[in-house]
PDB file of C-alpha atoms and ligand atoms in Angstrom:
ATOM      1  CA  UNK A 254       0.000   0.000   0.000  1.00 60.00           C
ATOM      2  CA  UNK A 255       1.560   3.343  -1.000  1.00 77.00           C
ATOM      3  CA  UNK A 256       2.083   6.099   1.562  1.00 85.00           C
ATOM      4  CA  UNK A 257       0.001   9.270   1.605  1.00 93.00           C
ATOM      5  CA  UNK A 258       1.800  12.133  -0.116  1.00 95.00           C
ATOM      6  CA  UNK A 259      -0.779  14.747   0.944  1.00 97.00           C
ATOM      7  CA  UNK A 260      -3.100  14.658   3.936  1.00 97.00           C
ATOM      8  CA  UNK A 261      -5.694  17.371   4.565  1.00 98.00           C
ATOM      9  CA  UNK A 262      -7.717  17.190   7.754  1.00 98.00           C
ATOM     10  CA  UNK A 263     -10.577  19.563   8.477  1.00 97.00           C
ATOM     11  CA  UNK A 264      -8.981  22.281   6.353  1.00 98.00           C
ATOM     12  CA  UNK A 265     -10.723  25.632   6.251  1.00 98.00           C
ATOM     13  CA  UNK A 266      -9.901  28.923   4.605  1.00 97.00           C
ATOM     14  CA  UNK A 267     -12.073  32.019   4.734  1.00 96.00           C
ATOM     15  CA  UNK A 268     -11.847  35.261   2.824  1.00 95.00           C
ATOM     16  CA  UNK A 269     -13.611  38.564   3.177  1.00 89.00           C
ATOM     17  CA  UNK A 270     -15.828  39.623   0.313  1.00 79.00           C
ATOM     18  CA  UNK A 271     -15.913  43.399   0.178  1.00 76.00           C
ATOM     19  CA  UNK A 272     -18.931  45.129  -1.295  1.00 72.00           C
ATOM     20  CA  UNK A 273     -17.856  48.356  -2.901  1.00 68.00           C
ATOM     21  CA  UNK A 274     -20.470  51.063  -2.336  1.00 72.00           C
ATOM     22  CA  UNK A 275     -20.667  54.783  -2.835  1.00 79.00           C
ATOM     23  CA  UNK A 276     -20.276  56.932   0.291  1.00 81.00           C
ATOM     24  CA  UNK A 277     -24.029  57.538   0.384  1.00 81.00           C
ATOM     25  CA  UNK A 278     -24.837  53.824   0.019  1.00 80.00           C
ATOM     26  CA  UNK A 279     -22.296  52.950   2.715  1.00 79.00           C
ATOM     27  CA  UNK A 280     -23.984  55.420   5.084  1.00 81.00           C
ATOM     28  CA  UNK A 281     -27.420  53.944   4.321  1.00 82.00           C
ATOM     29  CA  UNK A 282     -26.126  50.365   4.752  1.00 77.00           C
ATOM     30  CA  UNK A 283     -24.456  51.290   8.058  1.00 79.00           C
ATOM     31  CA  UNK A 284     -27.635  52.976   9.311  1.00 81.00           C
ATOM     32  CA  UNK A 285     -29.536  49.809   8.394  1.00 80.00           C
ATOM     33  CA  UNK A 286     -26.826  47.795  10.193  1.00 77.00           C
ATOM     34  CA  UNK A 287     -26.167  45.846   7.006  1.00 76.00           C
ATOM     35  CA  UNK A 288     -22.673  44.438   6.614  1.00 72.00           C
ATOM     36  CA  UNK A 289     -20.404  46.036   4.016  1.00 69.00           C
ATOM     37  CA  UNK A 290     -18.003  43.101   4.136  1.00 75.00           C
ATOM     38  CA  UNK A 291     -18.845  39.508   4.620  1.00 79.00           C
ATOM     39  CA  UNK A 292     -16.599  36.626   5.489  1.00 87.00           C
ATOM     40  CA  UNK A 293     -17.126  33.333   3.679  1.00 91.00           C
ATOM     41  CA  UNK A 294     -15.427  29.957   3.545  1.00 94.00           C
ATOM     42  CA  UNK A 295     -13.655  29.363   0.247  1.00 97.00           C
ATOM     43  CA  UNK A 296     -12.521  25.966   1.571  1.00 98.00           C
ATOM     44  CA  UNK A 297     -14.856  24.406   4.070  1.00 97.00           C
ATOM     45  CA  UNK A 298     -13.769  21.502   6.242  1.00 96.00           C
ATOM     46  CA  UNK A 299     -11.935  19.495   3.606  1.00 98.00           C
ATOM     47  CA  UNK A 300     -10.543  16.046   4.429  1.00 97.00           C
ATOM     48  CA  UNK A 301      -8.476  14.586   1.622  1.00 96.00           C
ATOM     49  CA  UNK A 302      -5.700  12.023   1.171  1.00 96.00           C
ATOM     50  CA  UNK A 303      -3.581  11.806  -1.966  1.00 96.00           C
ATOM     51  CA  UNK A 304      -1.451   8.672  -2.143  1.00 95.00           C
ATOM     52  CA  UNK A 305       2.095   8.517  -3.456  1.00 95.00           C
ATOM     53  CA  UNK A 306       2.019   8.066  -7.240  1.00 95.00           C
ATOM     54  CA  UNK A 307      -1.639   9.014  -7.505  1.00 96.00           C
ATOM     55  CA  UNK A 308      -2.872  11.555 -10.027  1.00 96.00           C
ATOM     56  CA  UNK A 309      -5.806  13.522  -8.651  1.00 96.00           C
ATOM     57  CA  UNK A 310      -8.166  15.813 -10.556  1.00 96.00           C
ATOM     58  CA  UNK A 311      -9.831  18.662  -8.655  1.00 96.00           C
ATOM     59  CA  UNK A 312     -13.006  19.753 -10.403  1.00 95.00           C
ATOM     60  CA  UNK A 313     -15.787  22.190  -9.587  1.00 96.00           C
ATOM     61  CA  UNK A 314     -17.612  25.163 -11.000  1.00 95.00           C
ATOM     62  CA  UNK A 315     -16.110  28.680 -10.952  1.00 94.00           C
ATOM     63  CA  UNK A 316     -15.371  29.860  -7.435  1.00 93.00           C
ATOM     64  CA  UNK A 317     -15.807  26.414  -5.862  1.00 96.00           C
ATOM     65  CA  UNK A 318     -12.416  26.642  -4.113  1.00 96.00           C
ATOM     66  CA  UNK A 319     -10.117  24.545  -6.327  1.00 95.00           C
ATOM     67  CA  UNK A 320      -7.278  27.064  -6.654  1.00 93.00           C
ATOM     68  CA  UNK A 321      -7.497  27.975  -2.995  1.00 95.00           C
ATOM     69  CA  UNK A 322      -7.169  24.310  -2.080  1.00 96.00           C
ATOM     70  CA  UNK A 323      -4.181  23.918  -4.389  1.00 94.00           C
ATOM     71  CA  UNK A 324      -2.521  26.966  -2.807  1.00 93.00           C
ATOM     72  CA  UNK A 325      -3.075  25.460   0.649  1.00 95.00           C
ATOM     73  CA  UNK A 326      -1.366  22.241  -0.503  1.00 94.00           C
ATOM     74  CA  UNK A 327       1.489  24.263  -2.026  1.00 90.00           C
ATOM     75  CA  UNK A 328       1.930  26.198   1.221  1.00 89.00           C
ATOM     76  CA  UNK A 329       1.237  29.503  -0.550  1.00 87.00           C
ATOM     77  CA  UNK A 330      -1.773  29.948   1.778  1.00 93.00           C
ATOM     78  CA  UNK A 331      -2.062  28.923   5.418  1.00 96.00           C
ATOM     79  CA  UNK A 332      -5.329  27.315   6.606  1.00 97.00           C
ATOM     80  CA  UNK A 333      -7.445  29.046   9.270  1.00 97.00           C
ATOM     81  CA  UNK A 334      -8.213  25.662  10.767  1.00 97.00           C
ATOM     82  CA  UNK A 335      -7.232  22.051  10.157  1.00 97.00           C
ATOM     83  CA  UNK A 336      -3.967  20.478   9.034  1.00 97.00           C
ATOM     84  CA  UNK A 337      -2.146  20.269   5.718  1.00 97.00           C
ATOM     85  CA  UNK A 338       0.621  17.672   5.615  1.00 96.00           C
ATOM     86  CA  UNK A 339       2.749  17.207   2.509  1.00 95.00           C
ATOM     87  CA  UNK A 340       5.683  14.792   2.171  1.00 94.00           C
ATOM     88  CA  UNK A 341       8.462  15.432  -0.309  1.00 92.00           C
ATOM     89  CA  UNK A 342       9.469  18.111  -2.745  1.00 89.00           C
ATOM     90  CA  UNK A 343       6.637  20.171  -4.206  1.00 90.00           C
ATOM     91  CA  UNK A 344       6.686  22.070  -7.492  1.00 87.00           C
ATOM     92  CA  UNK A 345       4.131  23.165  -9.982  1.00 82.00           C
ATOM     93  CA  UNK A 346       2.290  25.907 -11.686  1.00 81.00           C
ATOM     94  CA  UNK A 347      -0.274  27.643  -9.593  1.00 78.00           C
ATOM     95  CA  UNK A 348      -0.385  31.146 -11.047  1.00 70.00           C
ATOM     96  CA  UNK A 349       1.171  32.276 -14.307  1.00 61.00           C
ATOM     97  CA  UNK A 350       4.351  34.106 -13.465  1.00 62.00           C
ATOM     98  CA  UNK A 351       4.316  33.319  -9.746  1.00 69.00           C
ATOM     99  CA  UNK A 352       7.933  33.028  -8.670  1.00 75.00           C
ATOM    100  CA  UNK A 353       9.228  34.917 -11.719  1.00 86.00           C
ATOM    101  CA  UNK A 354      10.671  38.391 -11.235  1.00 91.00           C
ATOM    102  CA  UNK A 355       9.693  40.801 -13.941  1.00 91.00           C
ATOM    103  CA  UNK A 356      12.877  42.892 -13.743  1.00 94.00           C
ATOM    104  CA  UNK A 357      15.146  39.890 -14.229  1.00 95.00           C
ATOM    105  CA  UNK A 358      15.957  38.185 -17.513  1.00 96.00           C
ATOM    106  CA  UNK A 359      14.834  34.684 -18.426  1.00 96.00           C
ATOM    107  CA  UNK A 360      18.349  33.404 -17.658  1.00 96.00           C
ATOM    108  CA  UNK A 361      18.379  35.043 -14.207  1.00 96.00           C
ATOM    109  CA  UNK A 362      14.884  33.783 -13.487  1.00 94.00           C
ATOM    110  CA  UNK A 363      15.882  30.194 -14.245  1.00 95.00           C
ATOM    111  CA  UNK A 364      18.562  30.438 -11.538  1.00 93.00           C
ATOM    112  CA  UNK A 365      16.291  32.217  -9.072  1.00 91.00           C
ATOM    113  CA  UNK A 366      13.186  30.112  -9.627  1.00 88.00           C
ATOM    114  CA  UNK A 367      15.276  26.926  -9.581  1.00 89.00           C
ATOM    115  CA  UNK A 368      16.692  27.972  -6.194  1.00 88.00           C
ATOM    116  CA  UNK A 369      13.223  28.828  -4.843  1.00 84.00           C
ATOM    117  CA  UNK A 370      12.075  25.365  -5.900  1.00 83.00           C
ATOM    118  CA  UNK A 371      14.975  23.739  -4.053  1.00 84.00           C
ATOM    119  CA  UNK A 372      17.653  23.265  -6.752  1.00 88.00           C
ATOM    120  CA  UNK A 373      21.294  23.784  -5.791  1.00 90.00           C
ATOM    121  CA  UNK A 374      23.389  26.116  -8.026  1.00 92.00           C
ATOM    122  CA  UNK A 375      25.152  23.078  -9.533  1.00 94.00           C
ATOM    123  CA  UNK A 376      21.803  21.389 -10.299  1.00 93.00           C
ATOM    124  CA  UNK A 377      20.666  24.599 -12.016  1.00 93.00           C
ATOM    125  CA  UNK A 378      23.881  24.600 -14.086  1.00 94.00           C
ATOM    126  CA  UNK A 379      23.500  20.913 -14.985  1.00 95.00           C
ATOM    127  CA  UNK A 380      19.848  21.274 -16.025  1.00 95.00           C
ATOM    128  CA  UNK A 381      20.090  24.760 -17.547  1.00 96.00           C
ATOM    129  CA  UNK A 382      20.316  23.597 -21.188  1.00 96.00           C
ATOM    130  CA  UNK A 383      17.464  21.106 -20.745  1.00 96.00           C
ATOM    131  CA  UNK A 384      15.301  23.863 -19.197  1.00 96.00           C
ATOM    132  CA  UNK A 385      16.042  26.255 -22.069  1.00 97.00           C
ATOM    133  CA  UNK A 386      15.424  23.505 -24.647  1.00 96.00           C
ATOM    134  CA  UNK A 387      12.093  22.668 -23.083  1.00 95.00           C
ATOM    135  CA  UNK A 388      11.006  26.315 -22.927  1.00 94.00           C
ATOM    136  CA  UNK A 389      12.125  27.032 -26.543  1.00 95.00           C
ATOM    137  CA  UNK A 390      12.959  30.560 -25.357  1.00 96.00           C
ATOM    138  CA  UNK A 391      16.652  30.566 -26.233  1.00 96.00           C
ATOM    139  CA  UNK A 392      16.529  33.828 -28.177  1.00 96.00           C
ATOM    140  CA  UNK A 393      14.727  35.615 -25.309  1.00 97.00           C
ATOM    141  CA  UNK A 394      16.976  34.371 -22.503  1.00 96.00           C
ATOM    142  CA  UNK A 395      18.597  37.759 -21.975  1.00 97.00           C
ATOM    143  CA  UNK A 396      15.338  39.694 -22.181  1.00 96.00           C
ATOM    144  CA  UNK A 397      13.643  40.864 -18.988  1.00 96.00           C
ATOM    145  CA  UNK A 398      10.574  38.734 -18.420  1.00 94.00           C
ATOM    146  CA  UNK A 399       8.413  41.900 -18.150  1.00 94.00           C
ATOM    147  CA  UNK A 400       8.495  41.812 -21.968  1.00 95.00           C
ATOM    148  CA  UNK A 401       7.342  38.178 -22.173  1.00 94.00           C
ATOM    149  CA  UNK A 402       3.825  37.266 -23.262  1.00 91.00           C
ATOM    150  CA  UNK A 403       1.707  35.178 -20.861  1.00 85.00           C
ATOM    151  CA  UNK A 404       2.479  32.101 -22.962  1.00 87.00           C
ATOM    152  CA  UNK A 405       6.225  32.798 -22.668  1.00 91.00           C
ATOM    153  CA  UNK A 406       5.870  33.196 -18.882  1.00 88.00           C
ATOM    154  CA  UNK A 407       4.182  29.815 -18.809  1.00 87.00           C
ATOM    155  CA  UNK A 408       6.927  28.210 -20.893  1.00 90.00           C
ATOM    156  CA  UNK A 409       9.650  29.449 -18.585  1.00 93.00           C
ATOM    157  CA  UNK A 410       7.831  28.605 -15.358  1.00 90.00           C
ATOM    158  CA  UNK A 411       6.777  25.157 -16.570  1.00 89.00           C
ATOM    159  CA  UNK A 412      10.247  24.332 -17.896  1.00 92.00           C
ATOM    160  CA  UNK A 413      11.871  25.154 -14.550  1.00 92.00           C
ATOM    161  CA  UNK A 414       9.191  23.381 -12.495  1.00 90.00           C
ATOM    162  CA  UNK A 415       9.428  20.068 -14.386  1.00 90.00           C
ATOM    163  CA  UNK A 416      13.206  20.017 -14.043  1.00 92.00           C
ATOM    164  CA  UNK A 417      13.186  20.286 -10.235  1.00 89.00           C
ATOM    165  CA  UNK A 418      12.572  16.573  -9.725  1.00 87.00           C
ATOM    166  CA  UNK A 419       9.365  17.059  -7.699  1.00 92.00           C
ATOM    167  CA  UNK A 420       7.643  14.314  -5.690  1.00 94.00           C
ATOM    168  CA  UNK A 421       4.377  16.243  -5.883  1.00 95.00           C
ATOM    169  CA  UNK A 422       3.497  18.311  -8.939  1.00 94.00           C
ATOM    170  CA  UNK A 423       0.584  20.767  -8.783  1.00 93.00           C
ATOM    171  CA  UNK A 424      -0.969  22.155 -11.953  1.00 89.00           C
ATOM    172  CA  UNK A 425      -3.678  24.795 -12.051  1.00 86.00           C
ATOM    173  CA  UNK A 426      -5.719  25.716 -15.143  1.00 76.00           C
ATOM    174  CA  UNK A 427      -2.565  27.341 -16.359  1.00 62.00           C
ATOM    175  CA  UNK A 428      -1.977  25.112 -19.382  1.00 68.00           C
ATOM    176  CA  UNK A 429      -4.804  27.072 -20.970  1.00 70.00           C
ATOM    177  CA  UNK A 430      -2.486  29.972 -21.901  1.00 69.00           C
ATOM    178  CA  UNK A 431       0.017  27.868 -23.862  1.00 76.00           C
ATOM    179  CA  UNK A 432      -0.261  27.349 -27.605  1.00 86.00           C
ATOM    180  CA  UNK A 433      -1.291  23.902 -28.869  1.00 87.00           C
ATOM    181  CA  UNK A 434       2.202  22.429 -29.525  1.00 89.00           C
ATOM    182  CA  UNK A 435       3.468  23.575 -26.128  1.00 88.00           C
ATOM    183  CA  UNK A 436       0.334  22.340 -24.402  1.00 86.00           C
ATOM    184  CA  UNK A 437       0.882  18.931 -26.040  1.00 87.00           C
ATOM    185  CA  UNK A 438       4.482  18.933 -24.847  1.00 88.00           C
ATOM    186  CA  UNK A 439       3.420  19.823 -21.284  1.00 88.00           C
ATOM    187  CA  UNK A 440       0.819  17.085 -21.277  1.00 87.00           C
ATOM    188  CA  UNK A 441       3.385  14.526 -22.501  1.00 89.00           C
ATOM    189  CA  UNK A 442       5.669  15.667 -19.728  1.00 90.00           C
ATOM    190  CA  UNK A 443       2.913  15.385 -17.135  1.00 89.00           C
ATOM    191  CA  UNK A 444       2.126  11.863 -18.421  1.00 89.00           C
ATOM    192  CA  UNK A 445       5.818  10.982 -18.073  1.00 92.00           C
ATOM    193  CA  UNK A 446       5.864  12.282 -14.510  1.00 92.00           C
ATOM    194  CA  UNK A 447       2.897  10.081 -13.774  1.00 92.00           C
ATOM    195  CA  UNK A 448       4.700   7.027 -15.217  1.00 92.00           C
ATOM    196  CA  UNK A 449       7.718   7.878 -13.067  1.00 94.00           C
ATOM    197  CA  UNK A 450       5.473   7.494 -10.019  1.00 93.00           C
ATOM    198  CA  UNK A 451       5.272  11.175  -9.097  1.00 95.00           C
ATOM    199  CA  UNK A 452       2.106  12.420  -7.455  1.00 96.00           C
ATOM    200  CA  UNK A 453      -0.015  14.914  -9.389  1.00 95.00           C
ATOM    201  CA  UNK A 454      -2.858  17.215  -8.414  1.00 96.00           C
ATOM    202  CA  UNK A 455      -4.442  18.881 -11.428  1.00 94.00           C
ATOM    203  CA  UNK A 456      -7.095  21.609 -11.531  1.00 93.00           C
ATOM    204  CA  UNK A 457      -8.838  22.080 -14.848  1.00 89.00           C
ATOM    205  CA  UNK A 458     -12.162  22.717 -16.497  1.00 89.00           C
ATOM    206  CA  UNK A 459     -10.994  20.571 -19.417  1.00 88.00           C
ATOM    207  CA  UNK A 460     -12.709  17.369 -18.352  1.00 86.00           C
ATOM    208  CA  UNK A 461     -11.383  15.243 -21.226  1.00 85.00           C
ATOM    209  CA  UNK A 462      -7.812  16.302 -20.375  1.00 85.00           C
ATOM    210  CA  UNK A 463      -8.391  15.246 -16.760  1.00 90.00           C
ATOM    211  CA  UNK A 464      -9.648  11.898 -17.944  1.00 88.00           C
ATOM    212  CA  UNK A 465      -6.375  11.368 -19.842  1.00 87.00           C
ATOM    213  CA  UNK A 466      -4.075  12.518 -17.051  1.00 89.00           C
ATOM    214  CA  UNK A 467      -5.747  11.565 -13.753  1.00 94.00           C
ATOM    215  CA  UNK A 468      -6.878   8.386 -12.048  1.00 92.00           C
ATOM    216  CA  UNK A 469      -9.143   9.873  -9.373  1.00 96.00           C
ATOM    217  CA  UNK A 470     -11.418  12.899  -9.205  1.00 97.00           C
ATOM    218  CA  UNK A 471     -12.686  15.077  -6.381  1.00 97.00           C
ATOM    219  CA  UNK A 472     -15.581  17.507  -6.851  1.00 97.00           C
ATOM    220  CA  UNK A 473     -15.691  20.750  -4.883  1.00 97.00           C
ATOM    221  CA  UNK A 474     -18.806  22.855  -4.405  1.00 97.00           C
ATOM    222  CA  UNK A 475     -18.772  25.994  -2.234  1.00 96.00           C
ATOM    223  CA  UNK A 476     -15.457  24.830  -0.766  1.00 97.00           C
ATOM    224  CA  UNK A 477     -16.713  21.392   0.247  1.00 97.00           C
ATOM    225  CA  UNK A 478     -15.880  17.973  -1.173  1.00 97.00           C
ATOM    226  CA  UNK A 479     -19.233  16.791  -2.511  1.00 97.00           C
ATOM    227  CA  UNK A 480     -18.188  13.732  -4.541  1.00 96.00           C
ATOM    228  CA  UNK A 481     -15.116  11.658  -5.247  1.00 96.00           C
ATOM    229  CA  UNK A 482     -14.210   8.510  -7.117  1.00 96.00           C
ATOM    230  CA  UNK A 483     -13.093   7.764 -10.672  1.00 95.00           C
ATOM    231  CA  UNK A 484     -12.639  10.780 -12.965  1.00 95.00           C
ATOM    232  CA  UNK A 485     -15.732   9.667 -14.918  1.00 94.00           C
ATOM    233  CA  UNK A 486     -17.754   9.593 -11.686  1.00 95.00           C
ATOM    234  CA  UNK A 487     -16.462  13.038 -10.656  1.00 95.00           C
ATOM    235  CA  UNK A 488     -17.291  14.472 -14.077  1.00 93.00           C
ATOM    236  CA  UNK A 489     -20.843  13.075 -14.082  1.00 93.00           C
ATOM    237  CA  UNK A 490     -21.390  14.306 -10.486  1.00 94.00           C
ATOM    238  CA  UNK A 491     -20.187  17.737 -11.542  1.00 94.00           C
ATOM    239  CA  UNK A 492     -22.475  17.783 -14.601  1.00 92.00           C
ATOM    240  CA  UNK A 493     -25.416  16.748 -12.446  1.00 92.00           C
ATOM    241  CA  UNK A 494     -24.824  19.860 -10.295  1.00 86.00           C
ATOM    242  CA  UNK A 495     -24.895  22.265 -13.225  1.00 76.00           C
TER     243      UNK A 495
HETATM  244  N1  LIG B 299      -7.362  36.306  -1.942  1.00 92.44           N
HETATM  245  C1  LIG B 299      -8.687  36.253  -1.979  1.00 92.44           C
HETATM  246  N2  LIG B 299      -9.437  37.192  -1.337  1.00 92.44           N
HETATM  247  C2  LIG B 299     -10.793  37.150  -1.347  1.00 92.44           C
HETATM  248  N3  LIG B 299     -11.501  36.187  -1.976  1.00 92.44           N
HETATM  249  C3  LIG B 299     -10.800  35.219  -2.627  1.00 92.44           C
HETATM  250  C4  LIG B 299      -9.380  35.203  -2.664  1.00 92.44           C
HETATM  251  N4  LIG B 299      -8.985  34.124  -3.380  1.00 92.44           N
HETATM  252  C5  LIG B 299     -10.100  33.504  -3.773  1.00 92.44           C
HETATM  253  N5  LIG B 299     -11.185  34.151  -3.311  1.00 92.44           N
HETATM  254  C6  LIG B 299     -12.594  33.752  -3.486  1.00 92.44           C
HETATM  255  O1  LIG B 299     -12.703  32.421  -3.001  1.00 92.44           O
HETATM  256  C7  LIG B 299     -13.612  31.683  -3.801  1.00 92.44           C
HETATM  257  C8  LIG B 299     -12.905  30.446  -4.354  1.00 92.44           C
HETATM  258  O2  LIG B 299     -11.948  30.903  -5.298  1.00 92.44           O
HETATM  259  P1  LIG B 299     -11.010  29.885  -6.089  1.00 92.44           P
HETATM  260  O3  LIG B 299     -10.111  30.706  -6.957  1.00 92.44           O
HETATM  261  O4  LIG B 299     -10.397  28.931  -5.147  1.00 92.44           O
HETATM  262  O5  LIG B 299     -12.084  29.097  -6.976  1.00 92.44           O
HETATM  263  P2  LIG B 299     -11.867  28.136  -8.224  1.00 92.44           P
HETATM  264  O6  LIG B 299     -12.700  26.926  -7.965  1.00 92.44           O
HETATM  265  O7  LIG B 299     -10.421  27.910  -8.473  1.00 92.44           O
HETATM  266  O8  LIG B 299     -12.533  28.985  -9.376  1.00 92.44           O
HETATM  267  P3  LIG B 299     -12.251  29.048 -10.972  1.00 92.44           P
HETATM  268  O9  LIG B 299     -12.719  27.753 -11.553  1.00 92.44           O
HETATM  269  O10 LIG B 299     -13.127  30.177 -11.396  1.00 92.44           O
HETATM  270  O11 LIG B 299     -10.798  29.321 -11.185  1.00 92.44           O
HETATM  271  C9  LIG B 299     -14.118  32.642  -4.876  1.00 92.44           C
HETATM  272  O12 LIG B 299     -15.344  33.182  -4.421  1.00 92.44           O
HETATM  273  C10 LIG B 299     -13.041  33.711  -4.939  1.00 92.44           C
HETATM  274  O13 LIG B 299     -13.594  34.966  -5.312  1.00 92.44           O
END
């Protein structure tokens, strides 16, 4: 029986939704003792185990809490309650450009982002050519990334992330910004990572992609896990909630 790679127990995360009002409206709302801001749970008491080598799809309608959950697993967000336990090295693509510094060149960002993701300077040197090859950005390596398109950001970030030797790889909707050949290449790479026994958690609205890449699906609705099982089961549960 494989070990759990990710364990979430009773995880909660709330945010404040601010209602922007004119000064006059704010005064009226205050007089009526109506709340201008309201706190809501984006992730609501989630228990979830992801086993080593498993490839999990997180699905749900817009605003159901998928990205927030992924950020909690990545450690980008801290839960208000509950526990998030992750074993091993984590990498992935959660937000386009996260971890890239706009004032630095592509070359400098490879070194910096590699270090942030746990690569030693000698590992960055050893893998540098492979990263550049994968990104196909050789001619833009000495350009500041502020001049990159969103697709170029994705190429650089994805190329670094897949070369960090992660145990757990997290992918948000992000592949959507790449062009078709690069998207194909990323998907092949993700499939290879799966064959190598790495653990994947993938967020996407592309249900047929999830069916190709994942072996289990979890459906979120208003921050709660409302169904889980095979990807086909998750997809039909999601469609039934439309
Ligand atoms: N930093 C934040 N501050 C306030 N509200 C937030 C913040 N991040 C997310 N939210 C809210 O939390 C809820 C869940 O957002 P989240 O991005 O996790 O949903 P999602 O399932 O990934 O949605 P989508 O499919 O549209 O990408 C939404 O209502 C969103 O507006």
